[in-house]
């Protein structure tokens, strides 16, 4: 019997597979596509997920840099520029890699960990037993697994087959057009990388430029074709039947900016995409018996602000250690159910953020007035800090002891000064095992009964005022220095009873 079957080999399914493999569970990943899809999708990672990738040793692979990630000095929210340099503690990180590169890195990592990845295998039916899930594939193959995870996107077959509703709203008023393009050199602003459009002015790079008629985004990615996107709210419905052409995008730019921008096609394959409407939905349940949902199978939302991979990949890491603990038999009662209780509120918060931004970029003079007020608010550093925490996911706190100021929050980037010199937390978490960081050397005896599951690292801690931290595999704090009784209670609550 297979321990865990994962339907979908996108970033979320692959990340979950790697997490399970690190925890000693060998999953099987099924991907209906015979080969990876070539269409460009996400263009980078935004938020605390960049720190998470560093803590699994993947940041250096993706960025090509040996140094840790640094916060982004600026970003955008609802087509407003955000100056993040005003923040004493900037939580916003960005890693500009296309989704195809991320998937390739995760496929390579999964192979290193011994994950069984099977392409060209499509799930078409499933049946649950008390102890297993029976899965039928399109070619007639029958597989049996202890658990099945649907990581198969917003139109999830697994979600449909297991009967989980997907309530929400579909807004069909907007039309977005995106293409990889070239523009004449005379339209490029060498100082900023933006576009100089006669009759309008400068369109800055990597931001949303809003006018009363719509939205334009210009993204001149280094080493690959630039992306140009528009969003409009037309009075009449737009058909998606006819393929989009560059002339359609050029006409859209002219309507939004009130000025013409000549665009051409890049050498080689390019992207031409029209999307009508937006979906905002969250699954009624993240779990039905032995079937669970992760990533877009559990939630979909507008892409504005780029929160999708930040949300989905952290879903996978939250679920991974809990599912592995359940498979291996040491999970305390109810641990697997905390996947939904912890991650659903995060999805709801992302939905709120993307809906708010969608409203702020809308057309019309009323929205222009709202934006003038919002621009005044953004001059306050505390407002900028609040939005930065919202967009990056740094404001996430899972249910925890309210008397413990760090519990339930993402672990700080501490450095442990041990016998072999300073070691970053990101170097200690690459095994995805729970960690007890102890600057006093007095807690190891308390944690002795959990040494088969929890690693203990002693030495002075830099980067935190806590004298000890119990860090979960997903790099959230389970406990920060209290007495031996509270540590023992936290170890039991998160990692089960001590071994005999």
mmCIF file with all atom_site columns, C-alpha atoms in Angstrom, residues 150-241:
data_model
loop_
_atom_site.group_PDB
_atom_site.id
_atom_site.type_symbol
_atom_site.label_atom_id
_atom_site.label_alt_id
_atom_site.label_comp_id
_atom_site.label_asym_id
_atom_site.label_entity_id
_atom_site.label_seq_id
_atom_site.pdbx_PDB_ins_code
_atom_site.Cartn_x
_atom_site.Cartn_y
_atom_site.Cartn_z
_atom_site.occupancy
_atom_site.B_iso_or_equiv
_atom_site.pdbx_formal_charge
_atom_site.auth_seq_id
_atom_site.auth_comp_id
_atom_site.auth_asym_id
_atom_site.auth_atom_id
_atom_site.pdbx_PDB_model_num
ATOM 1  C CA . UNK A 1 150 ? -5.447  16.755 -4.121  1.00 0.00 ? 150 UNK A CA 1
ATOM 2  C CA . UNK A 1 151 ? -2.863  19.247 -5.377  1.00 0.00 ? 151 UNK A CA 1
ATOM 3  C CA . UNK A 1 152 ? -4.515  19.363 -8.784  1.00 0.00 ? 152 UNK A CA 1
ATOM 4  C CA . UNK A 1 153 ? -5.434  23.024 -9.052  1.00 0.00 ? 153 UNK A CA 1
ATOM 5  C CA . UNK A 1 154 ? -8.532  25.181 -8.997  1.00 0.00 ? 154 UNK A CA 1
ATOM 6  C CA . UNK A 1 155 ? -10.531 22.714 -11.116 1.00 0.00 ? 155 UNK A CA 1
ATOM 7  C CA . UNK A 1 156 ? -9.493  19.868 -8.822  1.00 0.00 ? 156 UNK A CA 1
ATOM 8  C CA . UNK A 1 157 ? -10.761 16.444 -9.862  1.00 0.00 ? 157 UNK A CA 1
ATOM 9  C CA . UNK A 1 158 ? -9.991  15.101 -6.395  1.00 0.00 ? 158 UNK A CA 1
ATOM 10 C CA . UNK A 1 159 ? -12.099 17.787 -4.748  1.00 0.00 ? 159 UNK A CA 1
ATOM 11 C CA . UNK A 1 160 ? -15.021 17.000 -7.069  1.00 0.00 ? 160 UNK A CA 1
ATOM 12 C CA . UNK A 1 161 ? -14.753 13.231 -6.636  1.00 0.00 ? 161 UNK A CA 1
ATOM 13 C CA . UNK A 1 162 ? -14.689 13.407 -2.850  1.00 0.00 ? 162 UNK A CA 1
ATOM 14 C CA . UNK A 1 163 ? -17.694 15.734 -2.821  1.00 0.00 ? 163 UNK A CA 1
ATOM 15 C CA . UNK A 1 164 ? -16.206 18.868 -1.255  1.00 0.00 ? 164 UNK A CA 1
ATOM 16 C CA . UNK A 1 165 ? -18.073 22.031 -2.231  1.00 0.00 ? 165 UNK A CA 1
ATOM 17 C CA . UNK A 1 166 ? -16.163 25.045 -3.545  1.00 0.00 ? 166 UNK A CA 1
ATOM 18 C CA . UNK A 1 167 ? -18.280 28.059 -2.556  1.00 0.00 ? 167 UNK A CA 1
ATOM 19 C CA . UNK A 1 168 ? -17.400 31.577 -3.565  1.00 0.00 ? 168 UNK A CA 1
ATOM 20 C CA . UNK A 1 169 ? -18.036 34.134 -6.269  1.00 0.00 ? 169 UNK A CA 1
ATOM 21 C CA . UNK A 1 170 ? -17.205 34.544 -9.940  1.00 0.00 ? 170 UNK A CA 1
ATOM 22 C CA . UNK A 1 171 ? -16.855 38.114 -11.169 1.00 0.00 ? 171 UNK A CA 1
ATOM 23 C CA . UNK A 1 172 ? -17.028 38.180 -14.965 1.00 0.00 ? 172 UNK A CA 1
ATOM 24 C CA . UNK A 1 173 ? -16.779 41.950 -15.395 1.00 0.00 ? 173 UNK A CA 1
ATOM 25 C CA . UNK A 1 174 ? -12.998 42.217 -15.866 1.00 0.00 ? 174 UNK A CA 1
ATOM 26 C CA . UNK A 1 175 ? -10.865 41.232 -18.855 1.00 0.00 ? 175 UNK A CA 1
ATOM 27 C CA . UNK A 1 176 ? -7.102  40.780 -18.486 1.00 0.00 ? 176 UNK A CA 1
ATOM 28 C CA . UNK A 1 177 ? -4.755  40.463 -21.431 1.00 0.00 ? 177 UNK A CA 1
ATOM 29 C CA . UNK A 1 178 ? -1.134  39.376 -21.109 1.00 0.00 ? 178 UNK A CA 1
ATOM 30 C CA . UNK A 1 179 ? 1.603   38.845 -23.688 1.00 0.00 ? 179 UNK A CA 1
ATOM 31 C CA . UNK A 1 180 ? 5.343   38.559 -23.982 1.00 0.00 ? 180 UNK A CA 1
ATOM 32 C CA . UNK A 1 181 ? 6.316   41.537 -26.116 1.00 0.00 ? 181 UNK A CA 1
ATOM 33 C CA . UNK A 1 182 ? 9.042   43.732 -27.528 1.00 0.00 ? 182 UNK A CA 1
ATOM 34 C CA . UNK A 1 183 ? 8.786   47.520 -27.770 1.00 0.00 ? 183 UNK A CA 1
ATOM 35 C CA . UNK A 1 184 ? 10.881  49.992 -29.749 1.00 0.00 ? 184 UNK A CA 1
ATOM 36 C CA . UNK A 1 185 ? 14.026  51.151 -27.942 1.00 0.00 ? 185 UNK A CA 1
ATOM 37 C CA . UNK A 1 186 ? 12.827  54.734 -28.096 1.00 0.00 ? 186 UNK A CA 1
ATOM 38 C CA . UNK A 1 187 ? 9.967   53.832 -25.733 1.00 0.00 ? 187 UNK A CA 1
ATOM 39 C CA . UNK A 1 188 ? 12.274  52.439 -23.032 1.00 0.00 ? 188 UNK A CA 1
ATOM 40 C CA . UNK A 1 189 ? 13.364  54.581 -20.108 1.00 0.00 ? 189 UNK A CA 1
ATOM 41 C CA . UNK A 1 190 ? 16.983  53.544 -19.418 1.00 0.00 ? 190 UNK A CA 1
ATOM 42 C CA . UNK A 1 191 ? 16.984  55.207 -15.996 1.00 0.00 ? 191 UNK A CA 1
ATOM 43 C CA . UNK A 1 192 ? 14.069  53.246 -14.534 1.00 0.00 ? 192 UNK A CA 1
ATOM 44 C CA . UNK A 1 193 ? 13.465  50.343 -16.901 1.00 0.00 ? 193 UNK A CA 1
ATOM 45 C CA . UNK A 1 194 ? 9.968   51.673 -17.425 1.00 0.00 ? 194 UNK A CA 1
ATOM 46 C CA . UNK A 1 195 ? 8.145   52.723 -20.576 1.00 0.00 ? 195 UNK A CA 1
ATOM 47 C CA . UNK A 1 196 ? 8.011   56.267 -21.928 1.00 0.00 ? 196 UNK A CA 1
ATOM 48 C CA . UNK A 1 197 ? 4.683   56.496 -23.702 1.00 0.00 ? 197 UNK A CA 1
ATOM 49 C CA . UNK A 1 198 ? 4.168   59.727 -25.664 1.00 0.00 ? 198 UNK A CA 1
ATOM 50 C CA . UNK A 1 199 ? 0.872   61.281 -24.711 1.00 0.00 ? 199 UNK A CA 1
ATOM 51 C CA . UNK A 1 200 ? 0.828   59.570 -21.313 1.00 0.00 ? 200 UNK A CA 1
ATOM 52 C CA . UNK A 1 201 ? 4.207   59.614 -19.569 1.00 0.00 ? 201 UNK A CA 1
ATOM 53 C CA . UNK A 1 202 ? 6.271   56.957 -17.808 1.00 0.00 ? 202 UNK A CA 1
ATOM 54 C CA . UNK A 1 203 ? 4.840   53.541 -16.950 1.00 0.00 ? 203 UNK A CA 1
ATOM 55 C CA . UNK A 1 204 ? 7.118   52.261 -14.147 1.00 0.00 ? 204 UNK A CA 1
ATOM 56 C CA . UNK A 1 205 ? 8.375   48.658 -14.225 1.00 0.00 ? 205 UNK A CA 1
ATOM 57 C CA . UNK A 1 206 ? 7.035   45.879 -12.010 1.00 0.00 ? 206 UNK A CA 1
ATOM 58 C CA . UNK A 1 207 ? 4.108   47.965 -10.778 1.00 0.00 ? 207 UNK A CA 1
ATOM 59 C CA . UNK A 1 208 ? 0.457   48.324 -11.635 1.00 0.00 ? 208 UNK A CA 1
ATOM 60 C CA . UNK A 1 209 ? -0.350  51.620 -13.294 1.00 0.00 ? 209 UNK A CA 1
ATOM 61 C CA . UNK A 1 210 ? -4.004  52.507 -12.781 1.00 0.00 ? 210 UNK A CA 1
ATOM 62 C CA . UNK A 1 211 ? -6.053  55.031 -14.744 1.00 0.00 ? 211 UNK A CA 1
ATOM 63 C CA . UNK A 1 212 ? -9.821  55.635 -14.542 1.00 0.00 ? 212 UNK A CA 1
ATOM 64 C CA . UNK A 1 213 ? -10.105 53.297 -17.552 1.00 0.00 ? 213 UNK A CA 1
ATOM 65 C CA . UNK A 1 214 ? -8.089  50.281 -16.419 1.00 0.00 ? 214 UNK A CA 1
ATOM 66 C CA . UNK A 1 215 ? -4.722  48.915 -15.438 1.00 0.00 ? 215 UNK A CA 1
ATOM 67 C CA . UNK A 1 216 ? -1.361  48.385 -17.150 1.00 0.00 ? 216 UNK A CA 1
ATOM 68 C CA . UNK A 1 217 ? 1.599   46.397 -15.839 1.00 0.00 ? 217 UNK A CA 1
ATOM 69 C CA . UNK A 1 218 ? 5.027   46.322 -17.503 1.00 0.00 ? 218 UNK A CA 1
ATOM 70 C CA . UNK A 1 219 ? 7.511   43.636 -16.396 1.00 0.00 ? 219 UNK A CA 1
ATOM 71 C CA . UNK A 1 220 ? 10.920  43.696 -18.177 1.00 0.00 ? 220 UNK A CA 1
ATOM 72 C CA . UNK A 1 221 ? 12.381  40.525 -16.677 1.00 0.00 ? 221 UNK A CA 1
ATOM 73 C CA . UNK A 1 222 ? 16.169  40.227 -17.078 1.00 0.00 ? 222 UNK A CA 1
ATOM 74 C CA . UNK A 1 223 ? 17.218  37.526 -19.504 1.00 0.00 ? 223 UNK A CA 1
ATOM 75 C CA . UNK A 1 224 ? 13.732  36.724 -20.772 1.00 0.00 ? 224 UNK A CA 1
ATOM 76 C CA . UNK A 1 225 ? 10.959  38.423 -22.745 1.00 0.00 ? 225 UNK A CA 1
ATOM 77 C CA . UNK A 1 226 ? 9.110   41.282 -21.102 1.00 0.00 ? 226 UNK A CA 1
ATOM 78 C CA . UNK A 1 227 ? 5.474   40.849 -20.078 1.00 0.00 ? 227 UNK A CA 1
ATOM 79 C CA . UNK A 1 228 ? 2.797   43.427 -20.743 1.00 0.00 ? 228 UNK A CA 1
ATOM 80 C CA . UNK A 1 229 ? -0.602  43.122 -19.054 1.00 0.00 ? 229 UNK A CA 1
ATOM 81 C CA . UNK A 1 230 ? -3.785  45.163 -19.140 1.00 0.00 ? 230 UNK A CA 1
ATOM 82 C CA . UNK A 1 231 ? -7.001  44.857 -17.165 1.00 0.00 ? 231 UNK A CA 1
ATOM 83 C CA . UNK A 1 232 ? -10.261 46.505 -18.204 1.00 0.00 ? 232 UNK A CA 1
ATOM 84 C CA . UNK A 1 233 ? -13.934 46.464 -17.199 1.00 0.00 ? 233 UNK A CA 1
ATOM 85 C CA . UNK A 1 234 ? -15.754 46.639 -20.549 1.00 0.00 ? 234 UNK A CA 1
ATOM 86 C CA . UNK A 1 235 ? -19.411 47.585 -20.823 1.00 0.00 ? 235 UNK A CA 1
ATOM 87 C CA . UNK A 1 236 ? -20.155 44.646 -23.116 1.00 0.00 ? 236 UNK A CA 1
ATOM 88 C CA . UNK A 1 237 ? -19.211 40.966 -22.533 1.00 0.00 ? 237 UNK A CA 1
ATOM 89 C CA . UNK A 1 238 ? -15.976 39.751 -24.117 1.00 0.00 ? 238 UNK A CA 1
ATOM 90 C CA . UNK A 1 239 ? -15.763 36.379 -25.827 1.00 0.00 ? 239 UNK A CA 1
ATOM 91 C CA . UNK A 1 240 ? -12.864 34.037 -25.081 1.00 0.00 ? 240 UNK A CA 1
ATOM 92 C CA . UNK A 1 241 ? -13.571 31.918 -28.153 1.00 0.00 ? 241 UNK A CA 1
#
